[in-house]
Structures are given as C-alpha cells and as structure tokens.
C-alpha cells in the first residue's frame, strides 16, 4: 500500500468499519452486502473488461451480456430483495446502466399496476424471463416533462376491434426510451386515446415492435438508436415512429380505464396510486445522488492524499495536496454533503416504506407532502451533486480529465438525473406549489404539519406580532440544532417573500398563471431554501442517534461543516433578514477553517467508510491501495491505442505530408 | 486533397458577396431572401444545405422580425471592423465548401478515426495556407481555425516551434525552424509529468551533462517522472522539447529545455531508450494523441539544449545569458489570445445553441388558453441563459481590451522596462481563471437548459462542455492562477498602505487604482433605475473587492504577527485570498465592459442593447453574492430587493433581443455542428435525420 495512505489510515481518530455499519443501517446489512459483492468478485463469469477501451457498440454488447448473466446468477444465488438486487447490480454493472433495465423498472411494474389479470397472465412471465423485452415509451422528440403535450395517437377502430397507432408529426416520434433502439421487442407506449371521435387523454398500450425470432422491426414501425450521448454509452436509447400500426383492443392496459368492443370509453376510478411509483423513483434518486458523490469524494480525497505538489514552505518536500487549505475547502464541504445526502436518502427510503403502508390501508394524507418533498429533494440533491462531482474532478487537476480517473464517467452518467424523472426546475416549482398552498392554508387560519410546520410560526401569520420571541438573537454556530433553526428561519422567510411577491403579481397581472411565471425565480429560491433546511435538519437529527462516540464526534464535525458552509455560500440570505450578524458571519468563516483542520486527519478514513470496492469506483486515481502512478502507466499501456508502436496514420498521412510540403 | 477547382473558386469568392452558395445553387427561397434583405447580409446560415429544410422555423423567424438594432453592425463590432467580418466570411466559405473539413460525422467517430481525420485536416489546411499565402499568425488562418472548431492534429507542433524561437539561439532557430515549417520533423512540448503539473520546479526528468562525449543524458528516474499529457506525443511527434533538470559539473541548475529526438525519421518507430505511447481515452479531445514518454538514459548532443538564456560549455561550465523576462509578455499575450480565440467562443456557441433551441422548444402552457409556450418565455429559463449570454459579451470585451493593453505595453517591454509585467501577469492569470471557470460552468448550464436533448452529442453541447472544462486545468490550474493574482493584490495593497499619499500611491497600476480611490460606505442607489447606472454597480464591485483584499491582507498580517512564517500564513489564508481575487476580476470585467460601451456612442441602438447585458452581468454577480455586499452594510436588504427588481426587468428586455444577440456572433451552422442550434431552427427534423445516420443504426446488431 502507498505510504501516504497507510499513514492516513493509521492516524484516523475512529474505526471506519463502525461508520460503514451506520451507513448500511446495521452490521448485519454490511455483512450481507459484502457477501453478495464477494459472490461477484470471486466468480470468474463476471470478467470485468475496462469499458473505457471499448467502442460504444462493444460497450453495448458487454452490457447486454452482463444483463443475461445477471438474471441467471441472481436466480442461482437466490437474490430477490430489492436492496440486494441493487447491491448486486451496482458491483456488476458499475454504471448501473443496462439495456434491459427498463424491462424491470418500468415495463413490468406498469404491467402490474395498470394491467388486468388477463393481461398480466399473458405478458408477465415471458417478460420476467426476458423472452419478451419491454421498454417504456413516453417522451417524444418535441415533448418531455409535460405529459399532456404528447402527440402520439391511438385511435380505436370498432370494426376490427383494434387500435391504430400513429406518430402524426416529427415532434411526436418517441425519443429517448432506454433499450428501445436495439434491445426491446415490446414497448408500453403512452398515447392519446381517441374513440368514437373523442380524445380521452393519455393511456398506456402494449405494442410489439420487433418480430420475435428475427428481431426485425415489424411493418409500420420505424425504430432505431438516437445516436451518441454524453454518457450512457451502454444504453441504446431509441426512437419509435408508428404509421397506422394496428394492435388488438386487448393491448390497452385496462385495469383502470377501458374501451369496450363497441368503442365505449369507461372512465377510470380515481387513481392516486401511480403517484407512488413516482415518489419511489425520486426518493431512490436522492440515495443515488449520495452514492455518486460519495464515489467522487473517495477518488478525489484518496488521490489528494497521494499527490504531492508545489511547496507551502520553500525547501521542504512537496506536500500532499490535501494539506492545502484551498484543496480542503474544495473537497471537505463536498464530503460533508455526501454524508448529509446519505442520511437524507436513508430517510426518504424509510419514509416511503412507512407511507406506502399507510397508503395500502387507504390513508393518503401524507402523500402530498411526500410528493412535494421528493420532487424538491430530487432536484436539490441532483443539482448539488452534479456540480460537486465536477468539482471533485477538477480538484484532481489534469489527471481528472483522463478516463482512468473514473470521474468523467461518474459525471456523465449522473448528470441526466437533473433532467429525467422530472426536470429539476419543474420539480422545484412543484415543491413551491405545495409551499404556497401550505402558506395560504396557514394564512387562512389552519395549521400545517410536517416539514413545513415552520410556516405556522411566521410573524406575519400571527394575529399579534411576536417578532422578538420568534427570531432568536443569537445563533450558536457550534450547535447543529441552533443552525437548523437558522435554516428554518431562512426557509420561512423565503417562502413568505415568494408568497407575497406572487400575491402582488396576481393583483398586478390579473392572471394567476402569468403571475406564477413572473415569480418563478423567487419560488425556486423558496423551494431550495426549504430543501436545504430539510437536509440540515435530517443531518442534525442523525447525530445524537449515533452510539459510538468517536464516530459521533467526526460526524458532528461534518454536520457543522455542511451547515456552516451553506451559510457562508448564502450569507446574503442570513444577513438580509437579520438571522445572523456581520460578526457571526465572520465567525462562521473562521469556524469553517477550524473544521477543515479538524477533519483533515480523518479525511481518508471518512471515504474508506463508504466501503466502495475498487471495481465499483472504476478509478485508477481512487484505488484503495493508493498505487496511482504505476497503475496509470499500466492502464495507458493496456489501451488498444498502443497496440502497435507506429500508428497506421503515419503511413497514410504523415509521410505524405512530409513529402509534399 | 483540395478540390480540383480550388483556384477557380477562390478568386470568384473574392469578387462576389461571400458565402451565398445555397442561394446560388437554387436552394434559396422567399424566407431566406427576406432575411437577406432585412439583415443586409448574406444568407449563409440556412440549413446546412439540407434539401428538406425549405423554411426557417416560424418560431425562430418571428424572433428576427423586429430588429431593435442592426445585427450586422454588431457582428462587425465584435469582429473588430467590417473588413475583418468580410475576411472571416471569405475564409469560412473556403473552409466550408471543402468536404475534407466537414464536421458532419464528428459525433460518430472512434478515437482512431478522430485522430486520423484531424491529421488529414491539418495536412489539408497546411497545403491550403501555402497555396493561398496565409502565414502562421495571419488573421486568415485564425479564422480558418475558428471555423474548424479546433479539430486539428499536431496543435502542439506550433508550440514546439514557438518555444524554439523564444528559447533557442539564432543558430538553433536557423537549424530547426525550417524543418518544422516543412513538417520534416514533428514536434511536441513535454513539460508535465505523471506526478507533476503546474509546479515546474518539482519536475523530475534529468538532463545530465557528460563532458567526455559532449552529450546530455536525458533520463526519467522514477515512474512519476514519466512525461504525461503532451499533445501530439502519443503517435505523431518525432521530436520533443523536454523540460528537464539540468545537471552539469555536479550541480543542479534548474529547468531547461532540450530537443530530444524520439522517433525514427525513417520508419517512425521509437528510438532506443524511448518508451512512448498514447495516455488512453479522455473526456474529450479524441483527435489529440496526448502521450507519455519515458526516457532511459537517452543521449542527445550538447547543441540540443536551447541556449538563448543559458548555455553549457563543452567542458561543462554553466553560463547564464540574461533574462527571459521579455519572453514573458509573449506568454501573457498567448494566454489571453487563447481566451479570445478558443475559450470564449465555446461559451458563445453554447449560448447560440441553447437560446435558439429555447425559442423553438415549446413546453407547458403559461395560460391554459394559450398554446404551449416557448421555453425561453419562462422566467426560470431566462434566469439560466441570459446571464450566460451577458457573460459571453462581457468576456469578449474584457479579453479584447486586455489584448489591446498588452500590445500597447509592448514598446516599454522592448525598452527593457519590466515594471508593467507584474500587473500584466496578474491580469492575465486572473482573467484566464475567471473566464475559463465561468465559461465551463456557463456552457454546462446551457447544456442542461436544453433538457434531455442537451444530453445528446448531436446537440453539440457535450463536446463544448468537455472542451471548455479542460481549459480550467491547462495553461495553469485556476486556483493556482487566482492565487497568483491575489499575491499581486496583497502586495500592491500593502505598498499603498505603507506610503499613504506618497507618489508611489499615485502610480498604482491602472487595474488596481481603485484600491486607493475614495470609497463610499453606502451605495447611494435607491430606485431600480439607479441600479442601472454603471457608476453605481462599478463602485459596488470596487468596494467589495477593496474590502476583501484589505481583509485578506489583514488576515495574513495577523497570522504573521502571531508567529506564523509568511508561507504558513499564506496557506492558512488562501480561501479569503481566492475570494478577493475573484471579486477583483469581476470588478475588472464590469469596469472594462462599461468602458467599451462608452466607445459605442455612434451606435446608440447597439450601445443600448449591450448596456443591458453589462447591467445584467454586474447585477447577476451582485445577486449571487449578496452576502459580500450586505456584510458591511454597503447595500441594505431593501437595496438588494430593488436590485433584484432591476435584474428581473432586464431579463424581460434582453429576452426580446436574445436571438439577435446570438445571431450577431455569426457562427455558421457548419461550425456549430449542432442539431439543436442551426440558424433555421429546424431542430426536430435535424435530430431525426442525424440519428438515423448513426452507425448504431446502420451497423450495430443485437447479439443476445
């Protein structure tokens, strides 16, 4: 092992293994996760090619092959629990991108949620066995987040009892669905249902797109890959154009809405349950954001402990770059953020499962808040992590730009999270809508509960202003609870400002919608402040729950750093409304520097505790053993680009260039 | 090879309006003619010659109906004069009419294919330049590079040559320059090592003089000493300019440059003692063969050490021959040249693509009764994109005026007056750091503002983002550069403190003169309109920069008084130095922009529209850093709210001119190479067409 990393690990103030248990939820979870990971590490069938050296087409092929072995092996090992499946796939697929992924994450669940028993009998088993491979075709070339704008039509023909599917315009071509380009032979297509001359809005249809056996597109179907992307090389995101393409009536998913043989439309009974899937995916994405940032931090911090550069004092040997204050200031707040989001992710998962149980018993009361919270937190965490991964990459200097660092790969595969499953700005505005509703509710005299209960305390909401009592004079910058309070006040303030500006615009513009648009920057700010408060609150509440004192101490420092760094970044908000004074802001800046120094000796142990296998990191810079340079050299030599000593283009071009000029 | 009719076509171009080949070839139509009439400029933007594209998308056409200013005139201002615009367009027409230079298949190539295409283009442009008489530093060649979007191989060959010219003796230049010019040898510049980057003194490669044979023995003593990253080293270069520690007569003499032959001039194979290859796949720059080089006691003749400033005599005696200071200005100028020629255009292009797409893309309804709205009509979308547009313009004027200033300084440097150098250095370092930082973030913001389609390579945005991101690291890592600026600021500030009122104060360098100017403790602006007065926001930035520089100097002094030595104290205060340098750079940009506007009095309409961008740039900075302005009460909370109102009003005004402001950059469709950003706005058709051409659709077959 690299000497620097050995020293770092020996000097840590706590045992990272204990922190790993906290992150996994229990020592038992850690044990089981490692057991599953070892199944893969020890199995020769799971050969890991270095994807960086493959063409897109080769990467796709590898991914398809891996999917096939995954199905087989999981059956063999008896892995069925969702968490365990995820651990398994994470280690095996690395990027967690698989061309058949949508078959499992969208096609089958939609069939289960919206299909009748007969429909499930017909397609479920074969799709579970991958005899048919399904995808989920929603977005179109010209239409994304706004579902109602989709143009694809499904017109019912009672004579043949068929639906006629059409992509009437260029903008209506289905675009982006994963696995559609090359892999799938079935798609669940969202289309505007038209029957008896009337449009009934979006419905889901099971559409065969390729011939079983030959895999050729069926007549009337134009299907293909949408071309190269920033990342997701292994995925064949596709397009689908349908021309008078006929499917039987039974292919419309009819658990809720129905079209009778004669074309009569039967309305669905209200269906709030589909909300549930969305909430689930978004809360999962919060955890994903945390894991991706944890990976990036692991790589950047280990490398910064190995890399030596320049001088702090002349004459002394070059210091580890992690000893530079600027490097600590770049990385440690991100490390703190990674931990914060880990705990938020765990909280979201728990909450989802808890509320899901309530929903099962018909209690939907908590769903609106959870829905608003997941939307906002998905946006808040993915924006933050997006910038943070890139910051980690930049903190590795030139080598961060090479694919051997693994960081470009993490970035390009993470960044779509800002767009998919609800574009972030749209998500923030959804949260804002909930915040505005809650604000109005309090205004009309009803108290609100949950994470927004702070709106009950707004001075302006009180019949008799009690400003003095409500706004504390002193924030204790060493107390996570007191800092949570500061964030709470900021959120309350920004929600109130957005609400008031919205009201003012409504009066001025005489149209609620125009007013909403003209206030949307304020509304997004309010949502961000709300989410920031929630994250600080959840992190702070986690600290007292940690039993082990040494672990608690180091997490407490991270929690303080996370909160104080946010204050320093948004100092204007805290100053403008007197939540903090000028001298407190100065103290915050000083305290941050102290915390950087305090965290420094534990930095490597803190990333070790994330417990990533080297293969998951996919990074030469982030190797556990720290033997960075030797392995970079080996990695480069392995590159197929170095197969021949003289590149063929020498003969083709260079020679002739030399002779002609 | 150039088309056979080259010589016929070129002169013809000169005599008729440039770049109207589409109209000439029968693809013109009423819409384009109309635009031609209104813009008074050639219709060179329409449709990449796509036969299916018969019409400009109505949603983008309507944006060009009402012209509050003369777009063509703004283009000429940006180009630095009408002649430049004409020349640029002429060069573009030559480049774009040549199929070898087409970027059409760029997004579908493997690394190998990229490299090969780039070599071919380099070869081709070289022949062309020779034929048309474009010299190496000519405007023509600069415009050619711009329209090729940088995809040329052997870029470092030129740096090799330039380094020989600045560091070599006259005999050395006479020997090597002709070989370079004729590509008899291909050079690279090998400085960074696996374990060492920005910090030159840390390099480990050694060149030990052997007096017995009058040779240097060049050697990589460790793994970390392997040269890593040099462009063109992987497959192309025959010679490398190697930076190495000179050891002669047993003493280390620091970094010097050596010409080391690395590949055979007969068969291109690696020479004995040389291990050389490509460093493997990167985030971008597939066309560039960045390489590694391990030297195992490689012997080169004594004459191969570049010896303009230092020499090793045959017996091993080391002699210094003056200072390389005069060269320094060249480096400083190059740094800013790159900003203007490469970095800023990438943000400009990202803005063009994202803003054009945002008037074609419709999503949601603002009012239930309306059709779906153009996404650029959403306040949140304006908030994302328009500050980037303002930044692109601000940087254009910043870099142009810096270059002017540097060129003006040339004569004093030639007179061996180096007193301006520290300021020039601080300005170029800070500008490089800020411009690349903001351009990288801005381009990525533009990409994400295009939603899902921004993730497709066909949008052109991913490659812009990854290219501009690299600029944050090369030519000096940004944190290091900011801190160099900060060091200058602290020094100047302390000097000014030491001698208040003395003559030295009056001679503060121009860019930092504000440090001793009378400062207000409160901003006088009250109404939204007040915040649109350049003197108010310039003053606000000057105030914050001054305070931060003052603070950072005091922090440093306090630590030193409590016993820390200077270096330790410096490291303990770098976070605040960084902040101070950033505020200073922001101030310089705002100030430069306002000064540039003053010179546009003869063009009131353009002046007005650019002033809005300047206002937006200044206010955007204030509103994203409100803490700094509220901190000592320079602005009150109420004033921040008023500034925000002014800012929101600006968004609406700039929105109206957004398309025209991006048109004014005058990028051709070929050069943008974006399915989302073409002049005609036919986004979806183009995406569909391009995707169908992808090899994944023509070649890839599923094997389950």
PDB file of N, CA and C in Angstrom, chain B residues 471-505:
ATOM      1  N   UNK B 471     -10.047  23.579 -20.245  1.00  0.00           N
ATOM      2  CA  UNK B 471      -9.292  24.824 -20.184  1.00  0.00           C
ATOM      3  C   UNK B 471      -9.128  25.327 -18.754  1.00  0.00           C
ATOM      4  N   UNK B 472      -9.929  24.800 -17.830  1.00  0.00           N
ATOM      5  CA  UNK B 472      -9.768  25.193 -16.423  1.00  0.00           C
ATOM      6  C   UNK B 472      -8.471  24.643 -15.842  1.00  0.00           C
ATOM      7  N   UNK B 473      -7.935  23.623 -16.472  1.00  0.00           N
ATOM      8  CA  UNK B 473      -6.738  22.982 -15.931  1.00  0.00           C
ATOM      9  C   UNK B 473      -5.489  23.313 -16.736  1.00  0.00           C
ATOM     10  N   UNK B 474      -5.621  23.291 -18.082  1.00  0.00           N
ATOM     11  CA  UNK B 474      -4.393  23.542 -18.844  1.00  0.00           C
ATOM     12  C   UNK B 474      -4.037  25.018 -18.855  1.00  0.00           C
ATOM     13  N   UNK B 475      -2.820  25.314 -19.231  1.00  0.00           N
ATOM     14  CA  UNK B 475      -2.295  26.690 -19.178  1.00  0.00           C
ATOM     15  C   UNK B 475      -2.400  27.268 -17.762  1.00  0.00           C
ATOM     16  N   UNK B 476      -2.194  26.435 -16.764  1.00  0.00           N
ATOM     17  CA  UNK B 476      -2.231  26.920 -15.396  1.00  0.00           C
ATOM     18  C   UNK B 476      -3.553  26.592 -14.728  1.00  0.00           C
ATOM     19  N   UNK B 477      -3.486  25.814 -13.643  1.00  0.00           N
ATOM     20  CA  UNK B 477      -4.685  25.415 -12.917  1.00  0.00           C
ATOM     21  C   UNK B 477      -5.298  26.662 -12.281  1.00  0.00           C
ATOM     22  N   UNK B 478      -6.619  26.761 -12.332  1.00  0.00           N
ATOM     23  CA  UNK B 478      -7.264  28.022 -11.985  1.00  0.00           C
ATOM     24  C   UNK B 478      -7.041  28.495 -10.553  1.00  0.00           C
ATOM     25  N   UNK B 479      -7.077  27.587  -9.596  1.00  0.00           N
ATOM     26  CA  UNK B 479      -6.865  28.025  -8.216  1.00  0.00           C
ATOM     27  C   UNK B 479      -5.476  28.629  -8.081  1.00  0.00           C
ATOM     28  N   UNK B 480      -4.511  27.974  -8.691  1.00  0.00           N
ATOM     29  CA  UNK B 480      -3.138  28.474  -8.645  1.00  0.00           C
ATOM     30  C   UNK B 480      -3.064  29.869  -9.281  1.00  0.00           C
ATOM     31  N   UNK B 481      -3.757  30.043 -10.383  1.00  0.00           N
ATOM     32  CA  UNK B 481      -3.713  31.335 -11.077  1.00  0.00           C
ATOM     33  C   UNK B 481      -4.399  32.439 -10.279  1.00  0.00           C
ATOM     34  N   UNK B 482      -5.563  32.122  -9.730  1.00  0.00           N
ATOM     35  CA  UNK B 482      -6.252  33.116  -8.891  1.00  0.00           C
ATOM     36  C   UNK B 482      -5.320  33.572  -7.760  1.00  0.00           C
ATOM     37  N   UNK B 483      -4.626  32.603  -7.182  1.00  0.00           N
ATOM     38  CA  UNK B 483      -3.763  32.944  -6.042  1.00  0.00           C
ATOM     39  C   UNK B 483      -2.568  33.790  -6.487  1.00  0.00           C
ATOM     40  N   UNK B 484      -2.140  33.626  -7.737  1.00  0.00           N
ATOM     41  CA  UNK B 484      -1.069  34.495  -8.240  1.00  0.00           C
ATOM     42  C   UNK B 484      -1.583  35.937  -8.342  1.00  0.00           C
ATOM     43  N   UNK B 485      -2.798  36.072  -8.812  1.00  0.00           N
ATOM     44  CA  UNK B 485      -3.408  37.404  -8.854  1.00  0.00           C
ATOM     45  C   UNK B 485      -3.529  37.967  -7.434  1.00  0.00           C
ATOM     46  N   UNK B 486      -3.968  37.106  -6.523  1.00  0.00           N
ATOM     47  CA  UNK B 486      -4.151  37.541  -5.139  1.00  0.00           C
ATOM     48  C   UNK B 486      -2.837  38.034  -4.539  1.00  0.00           C
ATOM     49  N   UNK B 487      -1.764  37.346  -4.841  1.00  0.00           N
ATOM     50  CA  UNK B 487      -0.462  37.725  -4.320  1.00  0.00           C
ATOM     51  C   UNK B 487      -0.103  39.148  -4.768  1.00  0.00           C
ATOM     52  N   UNK B 488      -0.378  39.417  -6.031  1.00  0.00           N
ATOM     53  CA  UNK B 488      -0.136  40.754  -6.577  1.00  0.00           C
ATOM     54  C   UNK B 488      -1.004  41.787  -5.852  1.00  0.00           C
ATOM     55  N   UNK B 489      -2.255  41.442  -5.628  1.00  0.00           N
ATOM     56  CA  UNK B 489      -3.177  42.390  -4.992  1.00  0.00           C
ATOM     57  C   UNK B 489      -2.740  42.716  -3.574  1.00  0.00           C
ATOM     58  N   UNK B 490      -2.363  41.679  -2.829  1.00  0.00           N
ATOM     59  CA  UNK B 490      -1.930  41.906  -1.453  1.00  0.00           C
ATOM     60  C   UNK B 490      -0.689  42.791  -1.436  1.00  0.00           C
ATOM     61  N   UNK B 491       0.225  42.500  -2.340  1.00  0.00           N
ATOM     62  CA  UNK B 491       1.464  43.263  -2.400  1.00  0.00           C
ATOM     63  C   UNK B 491       1.185  44.742  -2.682  1.00  0.00           C
ATOM     64  N   UNK B 492       0.366  44.964  -3.682  1.00  0.00           N
ATOM     65  CA  UNK B 492       0.019  46.336  -4.052  1.00  0.00           C
ATOM     66  C   UNK B 492      -0.671  47.040  -2.885  1.00  0.00           C
ATOM     67  N   UNK B 493      -1.588  46.312  -2.262  1.00  0.00           N
ATOM     68  CA  UNK B 493      -2.331  46.920  -1.164  1.00  0.00           C
ATOM     69  C   UNK B 493      -1.387  47.322  -0.035  1.00  0.00           C
ATOM     70  N   UNK B 494      -0.495  46.406   0.325  1.00  0.00           N
ATOM     71  CA  UNK B 494       0.420  46.711   1.428  1.00  0.00           C
ATOM     72  C   UNK B 494       1.352  47.860   1.067  1.00  0.00           C
ATOM     73  N   UNK B 495       1.793  47.894  -0.181  1.00  0.00           N
ATOM     74  CA  UNK B 495       2.618  49.018  -0.637  1.00  0.00           C
ATOM     75  C   UNK B 495       1.874  50.335  -0.464  1.00  0.00           C
ATOM     76  N   UNK B 496       0.627  50.327  -0.909  1.00  0.00           N
ATOM     77  CA  UNK B 496      -0.163  51.548  -0.837  1.00  0.00           C
ATOM     78  C   UNK B 496      -0.353  51.972   0.609  1.00  0.00           C
ATOM     79  N   UNK B 497      -0.477  50.988   1.511  1.00  0.00           N
ATOM     80  CA  UNK B 497      -0.654  51.295   2.930  1.00  0.00           C
ATOM     81  C   UNK B 497       0.600  51.926   3.527  1.00  0.00           C
ATOM     82  N   UNK B 498       1.730  51.358   3.104  1.00  0.00           N
ATOM     83  CA  UNK B 498       2.991  51.809   3.688  1.00  0.00           C
ATOM     84  C   UNK B 498       3.257  53.279   3.413  1.00  0.00           C
ATOM     85  N   UNK B 499       2.835  53.717   2.246  1.00  0.00           N
ATOM     86  CA  UNK B 499       3.196  55.083   1.868  1.00  0.00           C
ATOM     87  C   UNK B 499       1.961  55.868   1.474  1.00  0.00           C
ATOM     88  N   UNK B 500       1.064  56.107   2.435  1.00  0.00           N
ATOM     89  CA  UNK B 500      -0.164  56.805   2.059  1.00  0.00           C
ATOM     90  C   UNK B 500       0.151  58.209   1.558  1.00  0.00           C
ATOM     91  N   UNK B 501      -0.488  58.550   0.483  1.00  0.00           N
ATOM     92  CA  UNK B 501      -0.347  59.910  -0.024  1.00  0.00           C
ATOM     93  C   UNK B 501       0.950  60.167  -0.768  1.00  0.00           C
ATOM     94  N   UNK B 502       1.843  59.214  -0.759  1.00  0.00           N
ATOM     95  CA  UNK B 502       3.121  59.471  -1.420  1.00  0.00           C
ATOM     96  C   UNK B 502       2.973  59.282  -2.931  1.00  0.00           C
ATOM     97  N   UNK B 503       4.048  59.449  -3.621  1.00  0.00           N
ATOM     98  CA  UNK B 503       3.981  59.358  -5.081  1.00  0.00           C
ATOM     99  C   UNK B 503       3.692  57.933  -5.537  1.00  0.00           C
ATOM    100  N   UNK B 504       4.200  56.975  -4.772  1.00  0.00           N
ATOM    101  CA  UNK B 504       4.014  55.593  -5.209  1.00  0.00           C
ATOM    102  C   UNK B 504       2.535  55.256  -5.292  1.00  0.00           C
ATOM    103  N   UNK B 505       1.746  55.921  -4.468  1.00  0.00           N
ATOM    104  CA  UNK B 505       0.324  55.646  -4.485  1.00  0.00           C
ATOM    105  C   UNK B 505      -0.314  56.100  -5.792  1.00  0.00           C
TER     106      UNK B 505
END
